[in-house]
mmCIF file of C-alpha atoms in Angstrom:
data_model
loop_
_atom_site.group_PDB
_atom_site.id
_atom_site.type_symbol
_atom_site.label_atom_id
_atom_site.label_comp_id
_atom_site.label_asym_id
_atom_site.label_seq_id
_atom_site.Cartn_x
_atom_site.Cartn_y
_atom_site.Cartn_z
ATOM 1 C CA MET A 1 -6.847 33.097 -40.953
ATOM 2 C CA THR A 2 -7.112 29.352 -40.207
ATOM 3 C CA GLU A 3 -6.900 27.974 -36.647
ATOM 4 C CA GLU A 4 -3.432 26.476 -37.201
ATOM 5 C CA GLN A 5 -2.161 29.895 -38.468
ATOM 6 C CA GLY A 6 -3.702 31.577 -35.399
ATOM 7 C CA ALA A 7 -2.036 29.168 -32.974
ATOM 8 C CA HIS A 8 1.181 29.793 -34.778
ATOM 9 C CA ASP A 9 0.902 33.433 -34.857
ATOM 10 C CA GLU A 10 0.273 33.713 -31.212
ATOM 11 C CA GLY A 11 4.017 33.204 -30.623
ATOM 12 C CA PRO A 12 6.422 30.684 -29.271
ATOM 13 C CA GLY A 13 5.237 28.664 -26.213
ATOM 14 C CA SER A 14 1.530 29.691 -26.486
ATOM 15 C CA VAL A 15 0.642 26.297 -28.057
ATOM 16 C CA THR A 16 -0.303 23.650 -25.478
ATOM 17 C CA ILE A 17 0.778 19.957 -25.550
ATOM 18 C CA ALA A 18 -2.808 18.961 -25.879
ATOM 19 C CA TYR A 19 -3.089 21.177 -29.109
ATOM 20 C CA ILE A 20 0.042 19.374 -30.485
ATOM 21 C CA ALA A 21 -1.406 15.978 -29.637
ATOM 22 C CA GLU A 22 -4.742 16.772 -31.278
ATOM 23 C CA SER A 23 -3.058 18.167 -34.364
ATOM 24 C CA ALA A 24 -0.919 15.139 -34.671
ATOM 25 C CA GLY A 25 -3.912 12.621 -34.138
ATOM 26 C CA VAL A 26 -2.120 11.198 -31.026
ATOM 27 C CA SER A 27 -2.394 11.092 -27.302
ATOM 28 C CA VAL A 28 -0.775 13.604 -24.774
ATOM 29 C CA PRO A 29 1.594 11.003 -23.407
ATOM 30 C CA THR A 30 2.770 10.192 -26.878
ATOM 31 C CA VAL A 31 3.794 13.864 -27.451
ATOM 32 C CA SER A 32 5.416 13.878 -23.796
ATOM 33 C CA LYS A 33 7.550 10.894 -24.904
ATOM 34 C CA VAL A 34 8.818 12.821 -27.895
ATOM 35 C CA LEU A 35 9.408 16.051 -25.919
ATOM 36 C CA ASN A 36 11.347 14.115 -23.276
ATOM 37 C CA GLY A 37 13.343 11.881 -25.695
ATOM 38 C CA ARG A 38 11.793 8.634 -24.593
ATOM 39 C CA SER A 39 11.269 5.503 -26.543
ATOM 40 C CA GLY A 40 7.851 3.869 -27.473
ATOM 41 C CA VAL A 41 7.075 6.072 -30.507
ATOM 42 C CA SER A 42 7.283 5.027 -34.107
ATOM 43 C CA ALA A 43 9.819 6.973 -36.265
ATOM 44 C CA ALA A 44 6.892 8.225 -38.616
ATOM 45 C CA THR A 45 4.818 9.466 -35.597
ATOM 46 C CA ARG A 46 7.930 10.951 -33.975
ATOM 47 C CA ALA A 47 8.797 12.840 -37.142
ATOM 48 C CA LYS A 48 5.227 14.142 -37.400
ATOM 49 C CA ILE A 49 5.217 15.375 -33.818
ATOM 50 C CA GLU A 50 8.556 16.940 -34.138
ATOM 51 C CA LYS A 51 7.475 18.879 -37.347
ATOM 52 C CA LEU A 52 4.435 20.328 -35.444
ATOM 53 C CA ILE A 53 6.598 21.137 -32.394
ATOM 54 C CA ASP A 54 8.910 23.132 -34.710
ATOM 55 C CA GLN A 55 6.076 24.671 -36.688
ATOM 56 C CA TYR A 56 4.326 26.114 -33.584
ATOM 57 C CA GLY A 57 7.568 26.921 -31.686
ATOM 58 C CA TYR A 58 6.389 24.824 -28.704
ATOM 59 C CA ARG A 59 8.555 25.016 -25.577
ATOM 60 C CA LYS A 60 7.797 22.734 -22.591
ATOM 61 C CA PRO A 61 6.363 24.666 -19.618
ATOM 62 C CA GLY A 62 8.727 24.827 -16.704
ATOM 63 C CA ASN A 63 11.888 24.197 -18.843
ATOM 64 C CA ASN A 64 13.768 26.479 -16.432
ATOM 65 C CA ARG A 65 13.351 23.645 -13.716
ATOM 66 C CA ASN A 66 16.369 21.488 -12.928
ATOM 67 C CA SER A 67 16.263 17.854 -13.826
ATOM 68 C CA VAL A 68 16.313 16.940 -10.164
ATOM 69 C CA VAL A 69 13.949 14.992 -7.817
ATOM 70 C CA GLU A 70 14.167 16.647 -4.297
ATOM 71 C CA LEU A 71 13.482 14.176 -1.714
ATOM 72 C CA VAL A 72 12.487 15.793 1.712
ATOM 73 C CA PHE A 73 12.722 14.231 5.125
ATOM 74 C CA ARG A 74 11.551 15.768 8.380
ATOM 75 C CA GLU A 75 14.311 14.001 9.965
ATOM 76 C CA LEU A 76 16.909 11.425 8.564
ATOM 77 C CA GLU A 77 17.213 9.393 11.857
ATOM 78 C CA ASN A 78 14.837 6.725 10.849
ATOM 79 C CA MET A 79 16.366 3.410 9.798
ATOM 80 C CA TRP A 80 13.915 2.947 6.760
ATOM 81 C CA GLY A 81 15.163 6.129 5.152
ATOM 82 C CA ILE A 82 17.796 4.095 3.147
ATOM 83 C CA GLU A 83 15.044 1.959 1.607
ATOM 84 C CA ILE A 84 13.202 5.057 0.481
ATOM 85 C CA ILE A 85 16.366 6.661 -0.987
ATOM 86 C CA ARG A 86 17.028 3.427 -2.841
ATOM 87 C CA GLY A 87 13.466 3.262 -4.494
ATOM 88 C CA VAL A 88 13.665 7.113 -5.448
ATOM 89 C CA GLU A 89 17.246 6.639 -6.821
ATOM 90 C CA ARG A 90 16.056 3.566 -8.846
ATOM 91 C CA ALA A 91 13.190 5.540 -10.462
ATOM 92 C CA ALA A 92 15.314 8.622 -10.998
ATOM 93 C CA ARG A 93 17.991 6.646 -12.731
ATOM 94 C CA LYS A 94 15.538 5.144 -15.071
ATOM 95 C CA ASN A 95 14.223 8.622 -15.935
ATOM 96 C CA ARG A 96 17.681 10.107 -16.271
ATOM 97 C CA VAL A 97 17.318 12.744 -13.666
ATOM 98 C CA GLY A 98 19.166 13.428 -10.356
ATOM 99 C CA VAL A 99 18.287 13.026 -6.753
ATOM 100 C CA MET A 100 18.791 15.633 -4.085
ATOM 101 C CA VAL A 101 18.143 14.681 -0.490
ATOM 102 C CA SER A 102 17.261 17.381 2.106
ATOM 103 C CA ALA A 103 15.810 17.710 5.539
ATOM 104 C CA PHE A 104 13.096 20.279 6.403
ATOM 105 C CA ALA A 105 12.669 21.607 9.838
ATOM 106 C CA LEU A 106 9.501 20.992 11.626
ATOM 107 C CA HIS A 107 6.472 23.241 10.940
ATOM 108 C CA ASP A 108 7.089 25.403 13.996
ATOM 109 C CA SER A 109 10.520 26.138 13.132
ATOM 110 C CA THR A 110 11.649 29.449 11.715
ATOM 111 C CA ALA A 111 13.779 27.744 8.966
ATOM 112 C CA THR A 112 12.709 28.716 5.488
ATOM 113 C CA THR A 113 13.832 25.452 3.779
ATOM 114 C CA ILE A 114 10.680 25.331 1.586
ATOM 115 C CA ASP A 115 11.761 28.579 0.026
ATOM 116 C CA ASP A 116 15.088 27.105 -0.484
ATOM 117 C CA THR A 117 13.473 24.288 -2.324
ATOM 118 C CA VAL A 118 11.425 26.476 -4.435
ATOM 119 C CA GLY A 119 14.409 28.518 -5.377
ATOM 120 C CA ARG A 120 16.217 25.420 -6.520
ATOM 121 C CA ARG A 121 13.485 24.690 -8.990
ATOM 122 C CA PRO A 122 13.490 20.940 -8.835
ATOM 123 C CA SER A 123 11.521 18.938 -11.427
ATOM 124 C CA CYS A 124 9.453 17.662 -8.531
ATOM 125 C CA VAL A 125 9.334 17.231 -4.722
ATOM 126 C CA LEU A 126 8.832 13.842 -2.993
ATOM 127 C CA SER A 127 8.120 14.577 0.795
ATOM 128 C CA VAL A 128 8.334 11.835 3.388
ATOM 129 C CA ALA A 129 5.507 12.048 5.945
ATOM 130 C CA GLN A 130 4.062 15.354 5.510
ATOM 131 C CA LEU A 131 3.894 18.916 3.839
ATOM 132 C CA SER A 132 2.055 21.642 5.664
ATOM 133 C CA ALA A 133 -0.676 23.500 3.812
ATOM 134 C CA SER A 134 1.516 26.470 3.399
ATOM 135 C CA GLU A 135 4.408 24.431 1.966
ATOM 136 C CA ARG A 136 1.925 22.853 -0.597
ATOM 137 C CA GLU A 137 0.702 26.268 -1.617
ATOM 138 C CA LYS A 138 4.273 27.572 -2.205
ATOM 139 C CA LEU A 139 5.112 24.583 -4.448
ATOM 140 C CA LYS A 140 1.766 24.881 -6.347
ATOM 141 C CA ALA A 141 2.405 28.580 -6.783
ATOM 142 C CA LYS A 142 5.773 27.848 -8.607
ATOM 143 C CA GLY A 143 4.235 25.004 -10.560
ATOM 144 C CA ILE A 144 6.461 22.364 -8.831
ATOM 145 C CA PRO A 145 4.668 19.094 -8.623
ATOM 146 C CA PHE A 146 4.856 17.166 -5.364
ATOM 147 C CA VAL A 147 3.822 13.781 -3.933
ATOM 148 C CA VAL A 148 3.572 12.895 -0.260
ATOM 149 C CA PHE A 149 5.143 9.621 0.847
ATOM 150 C CA ASP A 150 3.421 7.446 3.477
ATOM 151 C CA PRO A 151 1.392 10.527 4.838
ATOM 152 C CA ILE A 152 0.999 10.868 8.707
ATOM 153 C CA ASP A 153 -1.628 13.534 8.345
ATOM 154 C CA ASP A 154 -5.079 13.572 6.813
ATOM 155 C CA LEU A 155 -4.712 15.058 3.377
ATOM 156 C CA PRO A 156 -7.125 16.936 1.098
ATOM 157 C CA ASP A 157 -8.520 14.811 -1.710
ATOM 158 C CA ASP A 158 -6.431 16.500 -4.389
ATOM 159 C CA VAL A 159 -2.994 16.124 -2.870
ATOM 160 C CA PRO A 160 -1.007 13.253 -4.455
ATOM 161 C CA PHE A 161 0.223 10.444 -2.086
ATOM 162 C CA VAL A 162 1.693 6.919 -2.118
ATOM 163 C CA GLY A 163 1.043 4.830 1.013
ATOM 164 C CA ALA A 164 0.667 1.181 1.980
ATOM 165 C CA THR A 165 -2.325 -0.889 2.960
ATOM 166 C CA ASN A 166 -1.924 -0.368 6.703
ATOM 167 C CA TRP A 167 -5.385 -1.784 7.733
ATOM 168 C CA ARG A 168 -4.629 -5.064 5.941
ATOM 169 C CA GLY A 169 -1.241 -5.199 7.462
ATOM 170 C CA GLY A 170 -2.621 -4.851 10.879
ATOM 171 C CA GLN A 171 -5.283 -7.596 10.148
ATOM 172 C CA ALA A 172 -2.608 -9.992 8.633
ATOM 173 C CA ALA A 173 -0.404 -9.760 11.704
ATOM 174 C CA THR A 174 -3.132 -10.235 14.147
ATOM 175 C CA ARG A 175 -4.691 -13.069 12.240
ATOM 176 C CA HIS A 176 -1.302 -14.769 12.168
ATOM 177 C CA LEU A 177 -1.133 -14.817 15.981
ATOM 178 C CA LEU A 178 -4.723 -15.893 16.250
ATOM 179 C CA ASP A 179 -4.143 -18.811 13.890
ATOM 180 C CA LEU A 180 -1.184 -19.916 16.014
ATOM 181 C CA GLY A 181 -3.748 -20.118 19.151
ATOM 182 C CA HIS A 182 -3.006 -16.722 20.897
ATOM 183 C CA ARG A 183 -5.891 -15.110 22.553
ATOM 184 C CA ARG A 184 -4.259 -12.490 24.743
ATOM 185 C CA ILE A 185 -2.712 -10.369 22.044
ATOM 186 C CA ALA A 186 -1.495 -6.990 22.936
ATOM 187 C CA MET A 187 -0.849 -4.108 20.585
ATOM 188 C CA ILE A 188 1.725 -1.414 20.986
ATOM 189 C CA SER A 189 0.338 1.431 18.703
ATOM 190 C CA GLY A 190 2.009 4.744 17.880
ATOM 191 C CA PRO A 191 0.847 8.423 17.732
ATOM 192 C CA ASP A 192 -2.578 9.429 16.539
ATOM 193 C CA HIS A 193 -1.595 9.465 12.794
ATOM 194 C CA PRO A 194 -3.738 7.987 9.968
ATOM 195 C CA PHE A 195 -1.322 4.958 9.418
ATOM 196 C CA CYS A 196 -1.278 4.001 13.039
ATOM 197 C CA ARG A 197 -4.958 4.267 13.402
ATOM 198 C CA ALA A 198 -5.400 1.992 10.201
ATOM 199 C CA ARG A 199 -3.109 -0.659 11.757
ATOM 200 C CA VAL A 200 -4.989 -0.659 15.029
ATOM 201 C CA ALA A 201 -8.306 -0.967 13.132
ATOM 202 C CA GLY A 202 -6.820 -4.000 11.256
ATOM 203 C CA TYR A 203 -5.847 -5.466 14.701
ATOM 204 C CA LEU A 204 -9.297 -4.883 16.183
ATOM 205 C CA SER A 205 -11.063 -6.265 13.008
ATOM 206 C CA ALA A 206 -9.099 -9.575 13.169
ATOM 207 C CA LEU A 207 -9.981 -9.901 16.825
ATOM 208 C CA ALA A 208 -13.576 -9.249 16.115
ATOM 209 C CA GLU A 209 -13.900 -11.817 13.301
ATOM 210 C CA ALA A 210 -12.366 -14.406 15.554
ATOM 211 C CA ASP A 211 -14.724 -13.524 18.376
ATOM 212 C CA VAL A 212 -12.010 -12.429 20.777
ATOM 213 C CA PRO A 213 -12.810 -9.418 22.913
ATOM 214 C CA ALA A 214 -10.603 -6.546 22.474
ATOM 215 C CA GLU A 215 -9.273 -5.768 26.011
ATOM 216 C CA PRO A 216 -8.530 -2.059 26.513
ATOM 217 C CA ASP A 217 -5.434 -2.708 28.656
ATOM 218 C CA LEU A 218 -3.805 -4.739 25.923
ATOM 219 C CA LEU A 219 -3.983 -1.652 23.516
ATOM 220 C CA VAL A 220 -1.417 0.932 24.334
ATOM 221 C CA ARG A 221 0.237 3.851 22.624
ATOM 222 C CA ALA A 222 4.028 4.524 22.686
ATOM 223 C CA PRO A 223 6.529 6.512 20.578
ATOM 224 C CA LEU A 224 7.683 4.723 17.382
ATOM 225 C CA THR A 225 11.170 4.035 18.873
ATOM 226 C CA ARG A 226 12.943 1.067 20.584
ATOM 227 C CA GLU A 227 12.767 2.968 23.768
ATOM 228 C CA GLY A 228 8.982 3.505 23.435
ATOM 229 C CA GLY A 229 8.395 -0.132 22.675
ATOM 230 C CA CYS A 230 10.545 -1.238 25.606
ATOM 231 C CA ALA A 231 8.780 0.902 28.191
ATOM 232 C CA ALA A 232 5.280 -0.147 26.815
ATOM 233 C CA ALA A 233 6.439 -3.936 26.888
ATOM 234 C CA ARG A 234 7.681 -3.641 30.419
ATOM 235 C CA ASP A 235 4.122 -2.490 31.569
ATOM 236 C CA LEU A 236 2.361 -5.100 29.589
ATOM 237 C CA LEU A 237 4.546 -7.966 30.608
ATOM 238 C CA SER A 238 4.845 -7.122 34.214
ATOM 239 C CA GLY A 239 1.251 -8.136 35.339
ATOM 240 C CA ALA A 240 0.132 -11.553 36.425
ATOM 241 C CA ASP A 241 -2.052 -12.135 33.351
ATOM 242 C CA ARG A 242 0.531 -10.913 30.761
ATOM 243 C CA PRO A 243 -0.238 -11.248 27.115
ATOM 244 C CA THR A 244 1.073 -14.290 25.084
ATOM 245 C CA ALA A 245 1.819 -12.160 22.079
ATOM 246 C CA ILE A 246 2.587 -8.482 21.200
ATOM 247 C CA PHE A 247 2.046 -6.688 17.834
ATOM 248 C CA THR A 248 3.819 -3.498 17.424
ATOM 249 C CA ALA A 249 3.121 -0.470 15.082
ATOM 250 C CA ASN A 250 6.739 -0.631 13.744
ATOM 251 C CA ASP A 251 9.941 -2.775 13.780
ATOM 252 C CA LEU A 252 11.763 -0.217 16.194
ATOM 253 C CA GLN A 253 9.051 -0.798 18.884
ATOM 254 C CA ALA A 254 9.446 -4.608 18.333
ATOM 255 C CA LEU A 255 13.172 -4.408 19.054
ATOM 256 C CA GLY A 256 12.318 -2.563 22.398
ATOM 257 C CA VAL A 257 9.831 -5.640 23.201
ATOM 258 C CA TYR A 258 12.818 -7.935 22.709
ATOM 259 C CA GLN A 259 14.794 -5.872 25.291
ATOM 260 C CA ALA A 260 11.939 -5.894 27.771
ATOM 261 C CA ALA A 261 11.582 -9.620 27.410
ATOM 262 C CA ARG A 262 15.191 -10.149 28.066
ATOM 263 C CA GLU A 263 15.089 -7.912 31.089
ATOM 264 C CA LEU A 264 12.272 -9.967 32.507
ATOM 265 C CA GLY A 265 13.642 -13.291 31.736
ATOM 266 C CA LEU A 266 11.188 -14.206 28.996
ATOM 267 C CA SER A 267 12.175 -16.124 25.897
ATOM 268 C CA ILE A 268 10.917 -15.335 22.406
ATOM 269 C CA PRO A 269 8.873 -17.068 21.058
ATOM 270 C CA GLY A 270 8.712 -19.551 23.863
ATOM 271 C CA ASP A 271 6.963 -17.280 26.474
ATOM 272 C CA LEU A 272 6.200 -14.411 24.051
ATOM 273 C CA SER A 273 5.414 -14.117 20.375
ATOM 274 C CA VAL A 274 6.268 -10.789 18.742
ATOM 275 C CA VAL A 275 5.232 -9.224 15.372
ATOM 276 C CA GLY A 276 6.652 -6.102 14.063
ATOM 277 C CA TYR A 277 5.821 -3.630 11.124
ATOM 278 C CA ASP A 278 7.958 -2.414 8.262
ATOM 279 C CA ASP A 279 10.408 -5.310 7.584
ATOM 280 C CA LEU A 280 13.574 -3.337 8.030
ATOM 281 C CA PRO A 281 16.557 -5.296 6.885
ATOM 282 C CA VAL A 282 18.186 -5.460 10.422
ATOM 283 C CA VAL A 283 15.054 -7.436 11.773
ATOM 284 C CA ALA A 284 16.066 -10.506 9.838
ATOM 285 C CA TRP A 285 19.445 -10.704 11.575
ATOM 286 C CA VAL A 286 18.086 -10.269 15.400
ATOM 287 C CA ASP A 287 17.775 -13.248 17.529
ATOM 288 C CA PRO A 288 15.221 -14.791 16.855
ATOM 289 C CA PRO A 289 14.599 -13.188 13.471
ATOM 290 C CA LEU A 290 11.321 -11.059 13.587
ATOM 291 C CA THR A 291 8.007 -11.952 11.997
ATOM 292 C CA THR A 292 6.890 -8.620 10.583
ATOM 293 C CA VAL A 293 4.590 -6.949 8.159
ATOM 294 C CA HIS A 294 6.517 -6.142 4.996
ATOM 295 C CA GLN A 295 5.935 -2.587 3.886
ATOM 296 C CA PRO A 296 7.375 -2.225 0.445
ATOM 297 C CA LEU A 297 9.196 1.014 1.258
ATOM 298 C CA SER A 298 11.509 0.767 -1.879
ATOM 299 C CA GLU A 299 8.552 -0.072 -4.091
ATOM 300 C CA MET A 300 6.496 2.838 -2.724
ATOM 301 C CA ALA A 301 9.304 5.233 -3.174
ATOM 302 C CA ASP A 302 9.762 4.077 -6.734
ATOM 303 C CA ALA A 303 6.038 4.514 -7.556
ATOM 304 C CA ALA A 304 5.884 7.879 -5.736
ATOM 305 C CA THR A 305 8.911 9.163 -7.881
ATOM 306 C CA GLU A 306 7.347 7.889 -11.112
ATOM 307 C CA LEU A 307 4.128 9.637 -10.229
ATOM 308 C CA ALA A 308 5.732 12.972 -9.333
ATOM 309 C CA LEU A 309 7.832 12.928 -12.600
ATOM 310 C CA ALA A 310 4.776 12.102 -14.638
ATOM 311 C CA MET A 311 3.026 15.166 -13.057
ATOM 312 C CA GLY A 312 6.176 17.273 -13.793
ATOM 313 C CA ARG A 313 6.049 16.219 -17.538
ATOM 314 C CA GLY A 314 2.287 17.277 -17.640
ATOM 315 C CA GLU A 315 1.077 13.790 -18.391
ATOM 316 C CA PRO A 316 -2.275 12.696 -17.103
ATOM 317 C CA VAL A 317 -2.197 10.430 -14.088
ATOM 318 C CA PRO A 318 -4.855 7.691 -13.502
ATOM 319 C CA GLN A 319 -5.139 8.642 -9.782
ATOM 320 C CA VAL A 320 -3.476 10.925 -7.259
ATOM 321 C CA GLY A 321 -3.529 8.439 -4.368
ATOM 322 C CA LEU A 322 -1.825 5.144 -4.524
ATOM 323 C CA GLU A 323 -1.731 2.222 -1.920
ATOM 324 C CA ILE A 324 0.774 -0.536 -2.305
ATOM 325 C CA ALA A 325 -0.023 -3.925 -0.679
ATOM 326 C CA THR A 326 1.696 -5.148 2.432
ATOM 327 C CA THR A 327 2.600 -8.799 3.170
ATOM 328 C CA LEU A 328 3.354 -10.799 6.190
ATOM 329 C CA THR A 329 6.947 -12.120 6.492
ATOM 330 C CA VAL A 330 6.905 -14.942 8.898
ATOM 331 C CA ARG A 331 10.137 -15.760 10.754
ATOM 332 C CA GLU A 332 11.043 -17.162 14.102
ATOM 333 C CA SER A 333 9.663 -14.746 16.692
ATOM 334 C CA THR A 334 6.138 -16.389 16.619
ATOM 335 C CA ALA A 335 4.935 -19.729 17.807
ATOM 336 C CA PRO A 336 1.862 -21.239 19.489
ATOM 337 C CA PRO A 337 1.424 -20.178 23.121
ATOM 338 C CA LYS A 338 2.503 -22.567 25.914
ATOM 339 C CA GLY A 339 -0.119 -24.900 27.299
#
């Protein structure tokens, strides 16, 4: 009995996509394109692959999964959620799959939403911020690929994720303020998450390369909310030797700095320069428009969805972790310090 006869005699579904590719003399992604009805394969090659698929009775693994990307948020209150949804929808539309948006409860909740997701059998899961170890194991056990978007926790090396260059973002924001002549630059950071630590590290790196001492009282933590930013800014700005500039870990905190400055009778950027982080659409419309680090949320979501779908199709992926570059968007909330 030949190898090919043996493969056929094992029964439908026993042949792998790699075996089909080897038999046809093509790559695994080429076979995947034929299986998924995608373009980019010549008519002759497509016919050859389809003949082998029919000959061996090959069926795609996981063909009982629904053609849906499930986008999971821990909470849907963040203003940047719409940018993420926009990026996911764009990639899903291109791949002709649907999108389902759901909200998981926090890890200490008794809710069983991960089990609901597993029961729905989506093509893949894109989780914003985090998936617990037990949630990841449940998805793996059912063969449902997942990608973590902008993780807030340290992840094992084999967990796929898409994030942004947070360290460079913090460095670029601080360098901008230094180039304007500021030397008393405060930073309002957030919780002790990897992305906040990276932004702080970029801030400290920029100060060090400019030979500006990092003053402990100018680096504070606050919740990543407008209220958190406002409370932290009140404390920073109420002293006699107040900072001339404040860099915040996100745009919501920056809006809180605006509120605190108004309460204290300080003008932006005349008395205080402010730089945010994220570049939410709303910050271009505040008065004055906010200088901020542009985090490409929509592009990150698009890339994360493409990665998750490729994994769902069994295609090899070049890397499981991807960071997309941030850029600084300069508007009218920053200027040289007085004097």
